[in-house]
mmCIF file of C-alpha atoms in Angstrom:
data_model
loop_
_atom_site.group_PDB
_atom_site.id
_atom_site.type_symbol
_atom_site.label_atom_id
_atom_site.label_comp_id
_atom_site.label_asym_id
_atom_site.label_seq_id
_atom_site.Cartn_x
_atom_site.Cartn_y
_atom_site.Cartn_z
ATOM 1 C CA UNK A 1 45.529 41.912 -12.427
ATOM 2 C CA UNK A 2 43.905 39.442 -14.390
ATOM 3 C CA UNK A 3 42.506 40.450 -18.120
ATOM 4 C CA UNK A 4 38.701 39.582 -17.469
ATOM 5 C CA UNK A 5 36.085 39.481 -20.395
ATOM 6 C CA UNK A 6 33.665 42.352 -20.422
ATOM 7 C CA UNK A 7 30.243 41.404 -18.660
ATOM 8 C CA UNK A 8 27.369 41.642 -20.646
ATOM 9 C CA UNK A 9 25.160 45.053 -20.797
ATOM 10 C CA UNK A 10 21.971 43.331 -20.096
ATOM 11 C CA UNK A 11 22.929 42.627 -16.684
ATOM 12 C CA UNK A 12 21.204 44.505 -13.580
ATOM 13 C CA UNK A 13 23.526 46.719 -11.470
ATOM 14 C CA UNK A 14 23.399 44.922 -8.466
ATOM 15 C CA UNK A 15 24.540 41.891 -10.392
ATOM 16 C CA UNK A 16 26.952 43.737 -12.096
ATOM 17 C CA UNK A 17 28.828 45.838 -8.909
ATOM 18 C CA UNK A 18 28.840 41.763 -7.434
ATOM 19 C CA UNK A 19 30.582 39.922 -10.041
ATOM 20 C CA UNK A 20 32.945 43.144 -10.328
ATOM 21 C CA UNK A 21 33.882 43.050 -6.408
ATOM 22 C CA UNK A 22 33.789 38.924 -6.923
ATOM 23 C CA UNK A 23 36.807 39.336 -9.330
ATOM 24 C CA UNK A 24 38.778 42.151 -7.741
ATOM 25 C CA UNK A 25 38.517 39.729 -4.431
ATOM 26 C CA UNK A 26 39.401 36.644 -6.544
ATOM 27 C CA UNK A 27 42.436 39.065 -8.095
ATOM 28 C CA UNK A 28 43.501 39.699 -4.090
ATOM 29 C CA UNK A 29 44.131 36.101 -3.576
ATOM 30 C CA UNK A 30 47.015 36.065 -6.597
ATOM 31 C CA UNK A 31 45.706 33.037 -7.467
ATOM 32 C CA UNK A 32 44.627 30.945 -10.863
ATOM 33 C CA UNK A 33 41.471 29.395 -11.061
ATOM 34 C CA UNK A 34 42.873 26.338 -11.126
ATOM 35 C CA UNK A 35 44.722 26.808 -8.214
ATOM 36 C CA UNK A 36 41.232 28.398 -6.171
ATOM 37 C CA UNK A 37 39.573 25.340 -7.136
ATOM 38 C CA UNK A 38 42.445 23.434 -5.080
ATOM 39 C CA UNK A 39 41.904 25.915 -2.403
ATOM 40 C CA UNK A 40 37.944 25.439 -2.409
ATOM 41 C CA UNK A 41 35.299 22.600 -2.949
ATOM 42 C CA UNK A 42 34.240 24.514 -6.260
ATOM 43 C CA UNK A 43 36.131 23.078 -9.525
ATOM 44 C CA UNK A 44 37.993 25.813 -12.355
ATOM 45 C CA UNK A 45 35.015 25.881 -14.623
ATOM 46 C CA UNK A 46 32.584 26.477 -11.375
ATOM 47 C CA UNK A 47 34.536 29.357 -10.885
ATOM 48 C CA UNK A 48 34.680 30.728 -14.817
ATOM 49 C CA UNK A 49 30.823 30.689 -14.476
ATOM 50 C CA UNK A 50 30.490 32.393 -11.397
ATOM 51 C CA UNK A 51 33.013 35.417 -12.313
ATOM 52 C CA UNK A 52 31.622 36.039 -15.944
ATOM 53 C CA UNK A 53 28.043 36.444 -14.677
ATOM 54 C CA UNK A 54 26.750 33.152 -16.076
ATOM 55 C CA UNK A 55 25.456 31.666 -13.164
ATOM 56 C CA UNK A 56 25.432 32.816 -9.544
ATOM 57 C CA UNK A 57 27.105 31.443 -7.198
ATOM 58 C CA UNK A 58 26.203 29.719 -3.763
ATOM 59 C CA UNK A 59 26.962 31.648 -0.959
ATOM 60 C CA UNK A 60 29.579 29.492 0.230
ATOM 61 C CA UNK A 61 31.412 29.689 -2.515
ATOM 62 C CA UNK A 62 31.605 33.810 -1.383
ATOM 63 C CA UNK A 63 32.616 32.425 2.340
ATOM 64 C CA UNK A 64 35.115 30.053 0.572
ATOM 65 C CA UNK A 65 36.736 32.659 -1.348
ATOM 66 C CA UNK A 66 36.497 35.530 1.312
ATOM 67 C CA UNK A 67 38.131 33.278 3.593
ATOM 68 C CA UNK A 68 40.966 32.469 0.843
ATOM 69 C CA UNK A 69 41.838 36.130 0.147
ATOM 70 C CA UNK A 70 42.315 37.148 4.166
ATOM 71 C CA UNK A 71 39.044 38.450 3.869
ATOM 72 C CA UNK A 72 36.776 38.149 7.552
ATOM 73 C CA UNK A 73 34.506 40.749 9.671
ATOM 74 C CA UNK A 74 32.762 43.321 8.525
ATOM 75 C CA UNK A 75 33.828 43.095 5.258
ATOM 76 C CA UNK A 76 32.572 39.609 4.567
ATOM 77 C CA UNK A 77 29.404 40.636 6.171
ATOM 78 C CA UNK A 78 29.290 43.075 3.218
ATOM 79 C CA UNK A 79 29.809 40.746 0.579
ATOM 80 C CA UNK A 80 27.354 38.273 2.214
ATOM 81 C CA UNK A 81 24.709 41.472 1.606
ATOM 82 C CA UNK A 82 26.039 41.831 -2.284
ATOM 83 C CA UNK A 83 25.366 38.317 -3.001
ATOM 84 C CA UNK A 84 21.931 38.041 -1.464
ATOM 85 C CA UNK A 85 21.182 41.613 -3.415
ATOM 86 C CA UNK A 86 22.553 40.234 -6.482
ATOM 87 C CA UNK A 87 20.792 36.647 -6.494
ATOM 88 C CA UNK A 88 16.876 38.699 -5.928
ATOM 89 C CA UNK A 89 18.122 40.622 -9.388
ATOM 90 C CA UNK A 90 19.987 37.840 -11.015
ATOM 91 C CA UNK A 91 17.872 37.107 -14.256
ATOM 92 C CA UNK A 92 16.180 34.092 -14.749
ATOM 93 C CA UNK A 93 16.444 31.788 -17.592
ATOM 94 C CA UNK A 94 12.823 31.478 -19.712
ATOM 95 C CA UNK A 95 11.048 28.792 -19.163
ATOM 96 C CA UNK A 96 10.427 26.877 -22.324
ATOM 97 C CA UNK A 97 6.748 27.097 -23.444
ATOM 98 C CA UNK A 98 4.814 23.405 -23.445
ATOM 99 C CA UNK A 99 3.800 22.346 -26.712
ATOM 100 C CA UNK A 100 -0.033 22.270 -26.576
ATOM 101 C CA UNK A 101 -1.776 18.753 -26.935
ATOM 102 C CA UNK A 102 -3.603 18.622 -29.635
ATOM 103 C CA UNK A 103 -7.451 17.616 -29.336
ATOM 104 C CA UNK A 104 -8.768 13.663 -29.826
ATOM 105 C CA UNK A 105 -11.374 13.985 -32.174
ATOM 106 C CA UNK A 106 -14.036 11.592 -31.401
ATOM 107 C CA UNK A 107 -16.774 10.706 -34.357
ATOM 108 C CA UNK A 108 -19.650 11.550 -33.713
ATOM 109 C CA UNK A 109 -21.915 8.448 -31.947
ATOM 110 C CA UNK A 110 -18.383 6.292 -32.275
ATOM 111 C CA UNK A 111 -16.677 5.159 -29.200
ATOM 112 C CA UNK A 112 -13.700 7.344 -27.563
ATOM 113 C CA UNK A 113 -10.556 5.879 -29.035
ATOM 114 C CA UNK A 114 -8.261 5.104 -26.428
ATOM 115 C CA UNK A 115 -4.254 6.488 -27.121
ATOM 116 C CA UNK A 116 -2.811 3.505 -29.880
ATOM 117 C CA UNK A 117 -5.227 0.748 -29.181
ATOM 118 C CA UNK A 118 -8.163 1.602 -31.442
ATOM 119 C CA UNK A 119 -11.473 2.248 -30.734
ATOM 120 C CA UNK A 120 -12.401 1.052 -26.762
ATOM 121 C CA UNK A 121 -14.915 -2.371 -27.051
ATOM 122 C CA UNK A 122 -18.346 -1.005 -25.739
ATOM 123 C CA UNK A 123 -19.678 -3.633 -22.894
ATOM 124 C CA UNK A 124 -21.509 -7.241 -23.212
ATOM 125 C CA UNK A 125 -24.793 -8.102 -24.572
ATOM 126 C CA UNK A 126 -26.750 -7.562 -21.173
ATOM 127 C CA UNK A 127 -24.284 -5.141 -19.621
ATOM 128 C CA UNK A 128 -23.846 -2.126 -18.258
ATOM 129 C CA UNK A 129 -20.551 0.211 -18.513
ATOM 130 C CA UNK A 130 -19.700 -1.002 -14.902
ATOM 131 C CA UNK A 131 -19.338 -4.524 -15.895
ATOM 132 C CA UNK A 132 -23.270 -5.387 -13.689
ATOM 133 C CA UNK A 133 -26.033 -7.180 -15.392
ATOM 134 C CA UNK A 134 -28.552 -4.917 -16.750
ATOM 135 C CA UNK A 135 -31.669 -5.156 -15.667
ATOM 136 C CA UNK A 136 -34.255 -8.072 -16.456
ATOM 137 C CA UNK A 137 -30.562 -9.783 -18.130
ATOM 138 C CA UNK A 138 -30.756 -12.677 -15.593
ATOM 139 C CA UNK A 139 -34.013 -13.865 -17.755
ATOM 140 C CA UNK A 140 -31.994 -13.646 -21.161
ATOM 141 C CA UNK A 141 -29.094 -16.400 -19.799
ATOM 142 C CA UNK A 142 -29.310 -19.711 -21.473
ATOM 143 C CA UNK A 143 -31.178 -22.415 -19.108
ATOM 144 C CA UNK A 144 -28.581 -24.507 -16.999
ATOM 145 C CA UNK A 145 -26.555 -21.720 -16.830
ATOM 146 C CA UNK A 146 -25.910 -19.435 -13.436
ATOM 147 C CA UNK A 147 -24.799 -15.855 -13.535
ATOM 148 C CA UNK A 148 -20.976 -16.564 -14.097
ATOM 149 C CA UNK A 149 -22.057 -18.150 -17.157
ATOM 150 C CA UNK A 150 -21.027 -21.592 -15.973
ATOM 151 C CA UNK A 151 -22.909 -24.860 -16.516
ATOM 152 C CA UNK A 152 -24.431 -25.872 -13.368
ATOM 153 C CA UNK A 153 -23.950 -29.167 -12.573
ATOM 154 C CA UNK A 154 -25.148 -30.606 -9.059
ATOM 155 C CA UNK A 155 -23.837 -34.120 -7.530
ATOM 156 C CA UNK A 156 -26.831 -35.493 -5.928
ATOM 157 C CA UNK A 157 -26.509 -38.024 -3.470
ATOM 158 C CA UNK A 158 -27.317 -42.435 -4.997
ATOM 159 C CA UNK A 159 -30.341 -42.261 -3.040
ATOM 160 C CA UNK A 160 -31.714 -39.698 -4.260
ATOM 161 C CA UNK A 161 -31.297 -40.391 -7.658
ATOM 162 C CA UNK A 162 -32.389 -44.029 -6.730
ATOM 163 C CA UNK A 163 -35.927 -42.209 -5.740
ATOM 164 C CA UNK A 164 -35.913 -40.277 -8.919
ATOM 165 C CA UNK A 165 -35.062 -42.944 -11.531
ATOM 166 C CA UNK A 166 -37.805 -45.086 -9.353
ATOM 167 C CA UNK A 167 -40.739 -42.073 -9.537
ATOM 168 C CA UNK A 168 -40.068 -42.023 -13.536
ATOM 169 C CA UNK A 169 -40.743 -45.776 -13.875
ATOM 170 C CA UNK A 170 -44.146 -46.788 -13.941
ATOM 171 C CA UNK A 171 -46.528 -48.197 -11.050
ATOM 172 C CA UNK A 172 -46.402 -51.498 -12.545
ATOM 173 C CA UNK A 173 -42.525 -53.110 -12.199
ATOM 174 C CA UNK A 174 -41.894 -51.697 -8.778
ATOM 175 C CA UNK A 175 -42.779 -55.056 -7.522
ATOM 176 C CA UNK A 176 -39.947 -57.227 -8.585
ATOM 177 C CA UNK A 177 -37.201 -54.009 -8.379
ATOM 178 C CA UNK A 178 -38.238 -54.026 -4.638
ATOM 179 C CA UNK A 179 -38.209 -58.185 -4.406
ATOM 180 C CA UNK A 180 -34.091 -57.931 -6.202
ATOM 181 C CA UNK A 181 -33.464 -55.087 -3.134
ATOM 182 C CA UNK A 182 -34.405 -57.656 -0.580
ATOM 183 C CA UNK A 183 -32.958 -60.861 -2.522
ATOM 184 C CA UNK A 184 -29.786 -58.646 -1.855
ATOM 185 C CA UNK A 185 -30.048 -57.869 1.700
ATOM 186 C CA UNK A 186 -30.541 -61.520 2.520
ATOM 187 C CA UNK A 187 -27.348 -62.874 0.445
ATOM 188 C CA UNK A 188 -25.474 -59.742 2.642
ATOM 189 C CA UNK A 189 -27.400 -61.253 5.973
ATOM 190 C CA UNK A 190 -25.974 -64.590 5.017
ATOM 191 C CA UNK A 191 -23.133 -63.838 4.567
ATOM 192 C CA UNK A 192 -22.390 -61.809 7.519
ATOM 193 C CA UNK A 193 -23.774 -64.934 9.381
ATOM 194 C CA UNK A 194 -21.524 -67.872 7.935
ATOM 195 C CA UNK A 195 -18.242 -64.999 8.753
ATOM 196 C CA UNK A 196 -19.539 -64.658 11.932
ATOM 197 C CA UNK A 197 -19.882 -68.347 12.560
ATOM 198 C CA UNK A 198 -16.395 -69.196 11.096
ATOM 199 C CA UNK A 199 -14.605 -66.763 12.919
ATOM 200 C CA UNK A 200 -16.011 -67.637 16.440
ATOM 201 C CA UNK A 201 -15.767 -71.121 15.758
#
């Protein structure tokens, strides 16, 4: 008979008449706990907690032992019905209480600060919170400029800035631009003619 430790007076009855048949079964088997934890797939100290009320055990740990003392039929039936009566009474372990969070104090008209990175920036000159233009904004953007905020820059085509460089200049010295434009076509002509010539010839 093995000297157990008395179980504590807090626990419920049903708890109490299960760990008392769990060690008089344990007792039947002759065995140290050591030696049960060979036996079973539950280790010594498993074991010390299960048989001094500290935790309760899984039920087959119960099937493991019954079946390690001889035990079988009705009478493991029985101790099946102690264990689930004892784990419904077993008592709980409190729950810790959560600290509470303590409140953000926010100045009053400031901006929400957000948690370690200071005071959130508010948004843009012409913005709204959602990061859109405001209205009438569009005005307000420097000239050259598009939404984006880039310069805007288009390539126009030569001859178009050929026609615009010739409708700044005045009425007057069109006349000889226009007289160098066909000068050049002609020398072009020519020459096309005098390749042509050479290469049939």
């Amino acid at each position: 008979m093995s000297a157990w430790q008395p179980l504590p007076e807090e626990l419920p009855a049903e708890v109490r008449h299960f760990v008392e048949q769990l060690r008089l079964l344990k007792d039947r088997t002759g065995m140290s706990l050591v030696a049960l934890g060979t036996r079973t797939a539950y280790s010594k100290s498993s074991w010390q907690r299960y048989l001094n009320a500290s935790q309760p055990p899984p039920r087959q740990a119960v099937v493991a032992l019954c079946r390690v003392a001889g035990v079988a039929g009705e009478e493991t039936e029985r101790f099946g019905v102690r264990w689930e009566l004892a784990v419904r009474a077993w008592p709980r372990e409190p729950v810790p209480p959560v600290p509470p969070v303590p409140p953000v104090r926010v100045p009053a008209g400031g901006p929400v600060p957000g948690p370690g990175l200071g005071p959130v920036p508010g948004p843009g000159p012409g913005l709204v919170p959602g990061g859109e233009p405001a209205p009438g904004a569009e005005a307000s953007l420097p000239a050259g400029r598009g939404r984006d905020g880039y310069e805007e820059d288009p390539t126009l085509p030569w001859w178009d800035l050929l026609d615009e460089e010739s409708s700044r200049q005045p009425a007057g010295p069109r006349a000889p631009r226009l007289l160098l434009y066909a000068a050049l076509l002609a020398v072009v002509l020519l020459l096309a003619a005098v390749v042509g010539a050479v290469t049939l010839g």
